């Protein structure tokens, strides 16, 4: 009887202590209990009660409110050409020769943009304004302006437009290199329609240095910031900002099987954008540094073959003849691990780093050869973007390729009196036609050529097509043509 009484008393005491602990926890935000761990010993557990309204949950109000007014709606008009083919002459007899001829129609498109200077300079995507006959900008205060395209850079998908206005709100540029995985970011833009202008979504930095597969064959510089902030068509050209309200990227693309957001979005890092914009303002085009290599990210197979201690770096597959890398002593099989002391882990990071330089700039390249770490200095070359322009190395741009006069030794080897060497193929009509570096052009439209200026002059005279004959690096004759 007494034993039962003590059991009841002990239960009451424990209940009282538990109730006291609950009350104390509610007052202090801590719950305390002392259950047995099975050995008869009391074990103390502490659980903190969190009020989400008063917690450290991310607050985006400052970033959103300070950045939203500098993000604009961009509307473009593109003239499309429709071709009617195989028209019966019977119809032309009655309706005139114009019947069945190509007709033009206008197509509307839209995107977003970011004001980067108070005097009207706005960054957007190249694909937003490409081929546009008219561009208009609507500010967040609903004012509408006509815009002019200052310049575009398809390689980074960045474009710069300008409106005639002053005292505009701007977004402070941040440092995209300082972004950390898991860091919160906001995407601001005009997704899907005009009615959804100034839409703000939040996400985290999911990855950095991303590249995306492309079958276009065009030269691209890709080192995208990947986020899970919701981005849809219309967000292109909009702002990616950090919690401080600083611009860290320009929203550019999504990967989706439906055409709408499915969890992944990509932005051009602002550190790439800065350099492109400065060049477009100062020169009207991007003065891009070229290292002169083809490369691939070091993988496990390469690391084992070369006995590398790390998978970071890029393996040089090919060194362009007379390019900056060759002149610096770099060779096929070398592994670049740092540029100017900053480590590079993959091909996109090398592209992004080189993109910060101008032709003629110098940098130290740290590389591994035969298991030994070495350093060399490279002077970057440039690439001319327009046919007839001169590159830093003296070669002449020609539909994406670079040309120079063939030297005497090469001409003796092929038994020719004159010819023009294809130094590099690049990206453009020459590459698409099948041109190969090291080949010698002997004739353009049946006319003999001995220097790049001859090629350019004959090309200008051509009314429609360009036909090229010559000898490739293996001594075999070639012949190809393309529309002017």
Coordinates of C-alpha atoms in Angstrom, one line a residue:
X1 CA 0.0 0.0 0.0
X2 CA 2.8 2.4 1.0
X3 CA 4.7 1.4 -2.2
X4 CA 1.7 2.3 -4.3
X5 CA 1.4 5.6 -2.5
X6 CA 5.0 6.5 -3.2
X7 CA 4.6 5.6 -6.9
X8 CA 1.6 7.9 -7.2
X9 CA 3.5 10.7 -5.3
X10 CA 6.5 10.3 -7.6
X11 CA 4.3 10.5 -10.7
X12 CA 2.7 13.7 -9.4
X13 CA 6.0 15.3 -8.7
X14 CA 7.4 14.4 -12.1
X15 CA 4.2 15.8 -13.7
X16 CA 4.6 18.9 -11.8
X17 CA 8.2 19.3 -12.8
X18 CA 7.3 18.7 -16.5
X19 CA 4.5 21.3 -16.3
X20 CA 7.0 23.8 -14.7
X21 CA 9.5 23.0 -17.5
X22 CA 6.8 23.7 -20.2
X23 CA 5.8 27.0 -18.6
X24 CA 9.4 28.0 -18.3
X25 CA 10.1 27.0 -21.9
X26 CA 7.2 29.1 -23.1
X27 CA 8.5 32.1 -21.2
X28 CA 12.2 31.6 -22.3
X29 CA 11.7 29.8 -25.7
X30 CA 13.2 26.5 -24.3
X31 CA 11.5 23.2 -23.5
X32 CA 13.2 21.1 -20.8
X33 CA 12.4 17.5 -20.0
X34 CA 14.2 14.7 -18.1
X35 CA 13.1 11.3 -19.3
X36 CA 15.0 8.2 -18.5
X37 CA 17.5 6.8 -21.0
X38 CA 16.8 3.3 -19.8
X39 CA 19.7 3.1 -17.4
X40 CA 17.9 5.0 -14.7
X41 CA 19.9 8.2 -15.4
X42 CA 18.1 11.4 -16.3
X43 CA 18.9 12.8 -19.7
X44 CA 18.2 16.4 -20.4
X45 CA 16.9 17.6 -23.9
X46 CA 16.6 21.2 -24.9
X47 CA 14.5 22.3 -27.8
X48 CA 14.4 25.9 -29.0
X49 CA 11.1 27.3 -30.0
X50 CA 11.4 29.5 -33.1
X51 CA 9.1 32.3 -34.1
X52 CA 9.5 32.5 -37.9
X53 CA 8.3 36.1 -37.9
X54 CA 11.2 37.1 -35.7
X55 CA 13.9 34.7 -37.0
X56 CA 16.8 35.2 -39.3
X57 CA 14.9 34.1 -42.4
X58 CA 16.1 36.1 -45.4
X59 CA 14.5 39.5 -45.9
X60 CA 14.6 40.6 -49.6
X61 CA 12.6 43.9 -49.1
X62 CA 15.6 46.2 -49.3
X63 CA 17.1 44.4 -52.4
X64 CA 13.8 44.3 -54.2
X65 CA 12.7 47.9 -53.5
X66 CA 16.2 49.3 -54.3
X67 CA 16.5 47.4 -57.6
X68 CA 13.1 47.1 -59.1
X69 CA 12.9 50.7 -60.5
X70 CA 16.0 50.1 -62.6
X71 CA 14.6 47.1 -64.4
X72 CA 12.7 48.0 -67.6
X73 CA 10.4 46.3 -70.1
X74 CA 11.8 46.1 -73.6
X75 CA 9.6 45.7 -76.6
X76 CA 11.0 45.0 -80.1
X77 CA 9.6 45.0 -83.6
X78 CA 11.2 42.7 -86.1
X79 CA 10.4 42.7 -89.8
X80 CA 10.0 39.2 -91.1
X81 CA 10.2 38.1 -94.7
X82 CA 7.7 35.5 -96.1
X83 CA 8.7 33.7 -99.3
X84 CA 6.0 32.3 -101.6
X85 CA 7.5 29.6 -103.9
X86 CA 6.3 27.8 -107.0
X87 CA 3.6 30.3 -108.0
X88 CA 1.8 29.4 -111.1
X89 CA 2.5 32.0 -113.9
X90 CA -1.3 32.0 -114.5
X91 CA -1.8 34.0 -111.2
X92 CA 1.0 36.5 -112.0
X93 CA -0.7 37.1 -115.4
X94 CA -3.8 38.4 -113.7
X95 CA -2.4 39.8 -110.4
X96 CA 0.9 41.2 -111.7
X97 CA 4.5 40.4 -111.2
X98 CA 4.5 41.4 -107.5
X99 CA 2.2 38.5 -106.7
X100 CA 4.1 35.7 -105.0
X101 CA 7.1 38.0 -104.3
X102 CA 8.6 38.0 -100.7
X103 CA 6.3 39.9 -98.4
X104 CA 7.3 41.6 -95.2
X105 CA 5.4 41.5 -91.9
X106 CA 6.1 42.8 -88.5
X107 CA 6.5 40.6 -85.4
X108 CA 6.5 41.8 -81.8
X109 CA 8.8 40.5 -79.1
X110 CA 9.7 41.5 -75.6
X111 CA 12.2 41.1 -72.9
X112 CA 13.7 43.0 -70.0
X113 CA 16.6 45.4 -69.4
X114 CA 18.7 46.9 -66.6
X115 CA 19.6 50.6 -66.4
X116 CA 23.3 50.8 -65.6
X117 CA 23.8 54.5 -66.1
X118 CA 21.6 57.4 -65.2
X119 CA 22.0 58.9 -68.6
X120 CA 20.0 56.1 -70.3
X121 CA 22.4 53.2 -70.9
X122 CA 20.5 49.9 -70.5
X123 CA 21.9 46.3 -70.6
X124 CA 19.8 43.5 -72.1
X125 CA 20.3 40.3 -74.1
X126 CA 21.5 40.2 -77.7
X127 CA 18.8 37.7 -78.5
X128 CA 16.2 40.2 -77.3
X129 CA 17.1 43.0 -79.7
X130 CA 18.7 40.9 -82.5
X131 CA 17.4 42.0 -86.0
X132 CA 15.0 44.5 -84.4
X133 CA 13.8 47.4 -86.5
X134 CA 12.4 49.2 -83.6
X135 CA 13.1 49.1 -79.8
X136 CA 11.0 50.7 -77.1
X137 CA 11.6 50.8 -73.4
X138 CA 8.9 51.2 -70.6
X139 CA 10.2 52.2 -67.2
X140 CA 8.7 51.1 -64.0
X141 CA 6.9 54.4 -63.7
X142 CA 5.2 53.6 -67.0
X143 CA 7.1 56.2 -69.1
X144 CA 7.9 54.9 -72.6
X145 CA 11.0 55.8 -74.7
X146 CA 12.3 54.8 -78.1
X147 CA 15.7 53.1 -77.8
X148 CA 18.7 52.8 -80.1
X149 CA 21.0 49.8 -80.1
X150 CA 24.5 50.9 -79.1
X151 CA 26.1 47.5 -79.8
X152 CA 25.7 43.8 -79.4
X153 CA 27.9 40.8 -78.5
X154 CA 26.5 37.5 -79.6
X155 CA 29.4 35.6 -77.9
X156 CA 28.1 36.5 -74.5
X157 CA 24.5 37.3 -75.5
X158 CA 24.8 40.8 -74.1
X159 CA 23.5 44.0 -75.8
X160 CA 23.6 47.6 -74.9
X161 CA 20.8 50.0 -75.8
X162 CA 20.2 53.7 -74.9
X163 CA 17.2 56.0 -74.3
X164 CA 17.2 59.8 -74.3
X165 CA 16.7 60.4 -70.6
X166 CA 18.6 61.6 -67.5
X167 CA 18.5 61.1 -63.8
X168 CA 17.3 57.5 -64.2
X169 CA 17.5 55.0 -61.3
X170 CA 20.4 52.6 -61.6
X171 CA 21.5 49.3 -60.0
X172 CA 24.9 49.2 -58.4
X173 CA 27.1 46.5 -60.0
X174 CA 28.4 43.8 -57.6
X175 CA 31.0 41.1 -57.9
X176 CA 29.8 37.9 -59.5
X177 CA 33.1 36.2 -58.7
X178 CA 32.3 36.7 -55.0
X179 CA 29.0 34.8 -55.2
X180 CA 28.8 31.6 -53.1
X181 CA 26.9 28.5 -53.7
X182 CA 23.6 28.6 -51.8
X183 CA 23.6 32.4 -51.6
X184 CA 20.2 34.0 -52.0
X185 CA 19.5 36.0 -55.2
X186 CA 16.5 37.7 -56.8
X187 CA 15.4 37.7 -60.4
X188 CA 13.6 40.8 -61.6
X189 CA 12.0 41.2 -65.0
X190 CA 8.9 41.0 -67.1
X191 CA 8.0 37.3 -67.7
X192 CA 5.4 36.2 -70.2
X193 CA 3.6 39.4 -70.8
X194 CA 3.4 43.2 -70.4
X195 CA 1.0 42.8 -67.5
X196 CA 3.6 41.0 -65.4
X197 CA 6.2 43.8 -65.5
X198 CA 8.5 44.1 -62.5
X199 CA 8.0 40.6 -61.3
X200 CA 10.4 39.5 -58.5
X201 CA 11.3 35.9 -57.8
X202 CA 13.8 34.5 -55.3
X203 CA 16.2 31.5 -55.3
X204 CA 19.7 30.5 -54.5
X205 CA 22.9 30.2 -56.5
X206 CA 22.7 26.5 -57.6
X207 CA 26.0 26.4 -59.5
X208 CA 28.6 28.7 -61.1
X209 CA 30.6 28.4 -64.4
X210 CA 27.8 26.5 -66.2
X211 CA 27.9 26.1 -70.0
X212 CA 25.0 24.9 -72.2
X213 CA 25.1 22.6 -75.2
X214 CA 24.7 24.4 -78.6
X215 CA 24.5 23.1 -82.1
X216 CA 24.8 26.6 -83.7
X217 CA 28.5 26.4 -84.2
X218 CA 28.9 30.0 -83.1
X219 CA 31.7 31.1 -80.7
X220 CA 30.3 31.4 -77.2
X221 CA 31.7 32.6 -73.9
X222 CA 29.7 30.8 -71.3
X223 CA 30.3 30.8 -67.5
X224 CA 26.7 31.1 -66.4
X225 CA 25.3 31.5 -62.9
X226 CA 22.7 28.9 -62.4
X227 CA 19.9 29.6 -60.0
X228 CA 16.5 28.2 -59.1
X229 CA 14.8 31.7 -59.1
X230 CA 11.8 31.4 -61.4
X231 CA 12.6 32.8 -64.9
X232 CA 10.3 32.6 -67.9
X233 CA 10.3 34.0 -71.5
X234 CA 10.3 37.8 -71.1
X235 CA 12.7 37.7 -68.2
X236 CA 15.6 37.7 -70.7
X237 CA 17.8 40.7 -70.1
X238 CA 16.5 41.3 -66.6
X239 CA 18.4 41.6 -63.4
X240 CA 19.8 39.0 -61.0
X241 CA 20.6 40.8 -57.8
X242 CA 22.0 39.7 -54.4
X243 CA 20.6 40.6 -51.0
X244 CA 22.4 43.9 -51.0
X245 CA 20.5 44.9 -54.2
X246 CA 23.6 44.7 -56.3
X247 CA 23.5 43.5 -59.9
X248 CA 25.4 40.2 -60.1
X249 CA 24.0 38.9 -63.4
X250 CA 21.8 39.4 -66.5
X251 CA 19.1 36.7 -66.7
X252 CA 19.5 35.0 -70.1
X253 CA 18.2 31.4 -70.5
X254 CA 16.3 28.5 -69.1
X255 CA 16.5 24.8 -69.7
X256 CA 13.1 23.4 -70.2
X257 CA 11.2 20.8 -72.2
X258 CA 8.1 22.9 -72.2
X259 CA 9.5 26.4 -73.0
X260 CA 8.5 27.5 -69.5
X261 CA 10.4 27.5 -66.2
X262 CA 11.1 24.1 -64.8
X263 CA 13.5 24.8 -62.0
X264 CA 16.7 26.0 -63.7
X265 CA 17.7 29.5 -64.9
X266 CA 20.9 31.0 -66.1
X267 CA 22.5 34.4 -65.9
X268 CA 25.5 36.0 -67.5
X269 CA 27.9 37.0 -64.6
X270 CA 28.1 40.8 -64.2
X271 CA 31.9 40.7 -64.3
X272 CA 31.6 39.5 -67.9
X273 CA 28.9 42.1 -68.6
X274 CA 31.0 45.0 -67.2
X275 CA 33.8 44.4 -69.8
X276 CA 31.4 44.0 -72.7
X277 CA 29.5 47.1 -71.8
X278 CA 32.7 49.2 -71.4
X279 CA 33.9 48.1 -74.9
X280 CA 30.6 48.8 -76.5
X281 CA 30.5 52.3 -75.0
X282 CA 34.1 53.1 -75.8
X283 CA 34.6 51.3 -79.2
X284 CA 31.1 50.3 -80.4
X285 CA 32.3 46.6 -80.5
X286 CA 33.9 44.2 -78.1
X287 CA 37.7 44.1 -78.2
X288 CA 38.1 40.4 -77.3
X289 CA 41.4 38.9 -76.2
X290 CA 42.3 35.5 -77.8
X291 CA 44.6 33.0 -76.3
X292 CA 44.7 30.8 -79.4
X293 CA 44.0 27.3 -78.1
X294 CA 41.3 24.7 -78.2
X295 CA 40.9 23.1 -74.8
X296 CA 38.9 20.7 -72.7
X297 CA 38.3 20.5 -68.9
X298 CA 40.6 18.0 -67.2
X299 CA 38.7 14.8 -66.5
X300 CA 39.7 11.6 -64.6
X301 CA 41.2 9.9 -67.7
X302 CA 43.5 12.9 -68.5
X303 CA 44.5 13.2 -64.9
X304 CA 45.5 9.5 -64.7
X305 CA 47.4 9.6 -68.0
X306 CA 49.3 12.8 -67.0
X307 CA 49.6 11.8 -63.3
X308 CA 48.0 15.0 -62.2
X309 CA 47.2 15.5 -58.5
X310 CA 43.9 17.4 -59.2
X311 CA 41.1 17.5 -61.8
X312 CA 41.2 21.3 -61.9
X313 CA 42.5 22.9 -65.1
X314 CA 42.2 22.6 -68.8
X315 CA 44.0 20.3 -71.2
X316 CA 45.3 22.0 -74.4
X317 CA 44.1 20.0 -77.4
X318 CA 45.5 22.3 -80.1
X319 CA 47.6 25.4 -80.3
X320 CA 46.8 27.9 -83.1
X321 CA 49.6 28.6 -85.5
X322 CA 51.2 32.0 -84.7
X323 CA 48.7 32.5 -81.9
X324 CA 49.4 34.1 -78.5
X325 CA 49.7 30.7 -76.8
X326 CA 52.2 29.4 -79.3
X327 CA 54.3 32.5 -79.1
X328 CA 54.3 32.1 -75.3
X329 CA 55.7 28.6 -75.7
X330 CA 52.5 26.6 -74.8
X331 CA 52.1 23.3 -76.5
X332 CA 49.5 20.6 -77.1
X333 CA 49.3 18.4 -74.0
X334 CA 50.0 21.2 -71.5
X335 CA 47.5 21.7 -68.7
X336 CA 46.7 25.3 -67.7
X337 CA 45.9 25.6 -64.0
X338 CA 46.1 29.4 -63.4
X339 CA 46.0 32.8 -65.1
X340 CA 47.7 35.7 -63.3
X341 CA 47.8 33.6 -60.2
X342 CA 44.1 32.9 -60.1
X343 CA 43.3 29.2 -60.4
X344 CA 41.1 28.0 -63.2
X345 CA 39.1 24.8 -62.8
X346 CA 37.5 24.3 -66.2
X347 CA 37.1 25.6 -69.7
X348 CA 34.3 28.1 -68.9
X349 CA 36.4 29.6 -66.1
X350 CA 39.3 30.1 -68.6
X351 CA 37.0 31.7 -71.1
X352 CA 35.6 34.0 -68.4
X353 CA 39.1 35.0 -67.2
X354 CA 40.5 35.6 -70.7
X355 CA 37.4 37.7 -71.6
X356 CA 38.5 40.3 -69.0
X357 CA 41.6 41.2 -71.0
X358 CA 42.0 43.3 -74.2
X359 CA 44.2 42.5 -77.2
X360 CA 47.8 43.5 -76.3
X361 CA 47.3 42.8 -72.6
X362 CA 49.8 40.5 -70.9
X363 CA 49.2 37.8 -68.3
X364 CA 51.1 35.0 -66.6
X365 CA 50.0 31.5 -67.4
X366 CA 50.7 28.7 -64.9
X367 CA 50.7 25.3 -66.6
X368 CA 51.9 21.7 -66.1
X369 CA 54.1 19.9 -68.5
X370 CA 55.7 16.5 -67.9
X371 CA 54.6 16.6 -64.3
X372 CA 56.3 19.9 -63.6
X373 CA 54.6 23.3 -62.9
X374 CA 55.8 26.1 -65.1
X375 CA 54.9 29.8 -65.7
X376 CA 55.1 31.7 -68.9
X377 CA 53.9 35.2 -70.0
X378 CA 51.4 35.5 -72.8
X379 CA 50.5 38.6 -74.8
X380 CA 46.9 38.3 -75.9
X381 CA 46.0 38.7 -79.5
X382 CA 42.7 40.0 -80.8
X383 CA 40.2 38.9 -83.4
X384 CA 38.7 41.2 -85.9
X385 CA 34.9 40.8 -86.2
X386 CA 34.3 42.4 -89.6
X387 CA 35.6 41.2 -92.9
X388 CA 38.6 43.4 -93.9
X389 CA 39.6 44.4 -90.4
X390 CA 43.1 43.8 -89.3
X391 CA 43.9 41.6 -86.3
X392 CA 46.6 42.4 -83.7
X393 CA 48.9 39.8 -85.4
X394 CA 48.5 41.5 -88.8
X395 CA 46.2 39.0 -90.3
X396 CA 43.0 40.1 -92.0
X397 CA 39.5 39.1 -91.0
X398 CA 37.5 37.3 -93.7
X399 CA 34.0 35.9 -92.9
X400 CA 35.1 34.6 -89.5
X401 CA 38.5 33.4 -90.7
X402 CA 41.9 35.1 -90.6
X403 CA 44.1 35.5 -93.7
X404 CA 47.7 36.4 -94.4
X405 CA 50.0 36.2 -97.4
X406 CA 51.6 32.8 -97.7
X407 CA 55.4 32.8 -97.1
X408 CA 57.9 31.9 -99.8
X409 CA 58.7 28.5 -98.4
X410 CA 55.1 27.4 -98.4
X411 CA 54.6 28.6 -101.9
X412 CA 57.7 26.7 -103.1
X413 CA 56.4 23.5 -101.5
X414 CA 53.1 23.7 -103.4
X415 CA 54.7 25.1 -106.6
X416 CA 52.7 28.3 -106.6
X417 CA 53.8 31.9 -107.4
X418 CA 51.4 33.5 -104.9
X419 CA 48.7 32.6 -102.4
X420 CA 46.9 33.5 -99.2
X421 CA 47.2 31.4 -96.1
X422 CA 44.1 30.7 -93.9
X423 CA 45.7 31.3 -90.5
X424 CA 42.6 30.4 -88.5
X425 CA 39.0 29.4 -89.4
X426 CA 37.0 30.8 -86.4
X427 CA 33.2 30.9 -86.7
X428 CA 31.4 32.1 -89.8
X429 CA 30.8 31.4 -93.5
X430 CA 34.4 30.2 -94.1
X431 CA 34.0 27.6 -91.3
X432 CA 30.6 26.6 -92.5
X433 CA 31.9 26.1 -96.1
X434 CA 34.6 23.7 -94.9
X435 CA 37.7 25.9 -94.8
X436 CA 40.7 24.5 -92.9
X437 CA 43.5 26.4 -91.1
X438 CA 46.8 26.0 -92.9
X439 CA 45.2 25.9 -96.4
X440 CA 46.4 28.2 -99.1
X441 CA 43.9 30.1 -101.2
X442 CA 45.0 30.4 -104.8
X443 CA 41.9 31.7 -106.6
X444 CA 38.8 33.7 -105.7
X445 CA 36.1 33.7 -108.4
X446 CA 38.7 32.4 -110.9
X447 CA 41.1 35.3 -110.2
X448 CA 44.6 34.6 -108.8
X449 CA 45.3 36.1 -105.4
X450 CA 48.6 36.7 -103.6
X451 CA 47.6 38.7 -100.5
X452 CA 44.6 39.1 -98.3
X453 CA 43.7 42.5 -99.9
X454 CA 43.2 40.7 -103.2
X455 CA 40.7 38.4 -101.6
X456 CA 38.8 41.3 -100.0
X457 CA 38.8 43.3 -103.3
X458 CA 37.4 40.4 -105.3
X459 CA 34.8 39.7 -102.7
X460 CA 33.6 43.2 -102.8
X461 CA 33.3 43.0 -106.6
X462 CA 31.2 39.8 -106.4
X463 CA 27.5 40.3 -106.8
X464 CA 26.2 37.2 -105.2
X465 CA 28.6 34.2 -104.5
X466 CA 32.2 33.7 -103.6
X467 CA 34.1 30.7 -105.0
X468 CA 37.5 29.8 -103.6
X469 CA 40.1 27.4 -104.9
X470 CA 43.4 26.3 -103.3
X471 CA 45.6 23.7 -101.7
X472 CA 45.1 22.3 -98.2
X473 CA 47.8 21.5 -95.6
X474 CA 48.2 18.0 -97.0
X475 CA 48.8 19.3 -100.6
X476 CA 45.3 18.3 -101.8
X477 CA 43.3 20.7 -104.0
X478 CA 40.0 22.1 -102.6
X479 CA 37.1 24.1 -103.9
X480 CA 34.2 25.6 -102.1
X481 CA 31.8 28.5 -102.3
X482 CA 29.2 30.4 -100.3
X483 CA 26.7 33.2 -100.7
X484 CA 28.0 36.7 -100.1

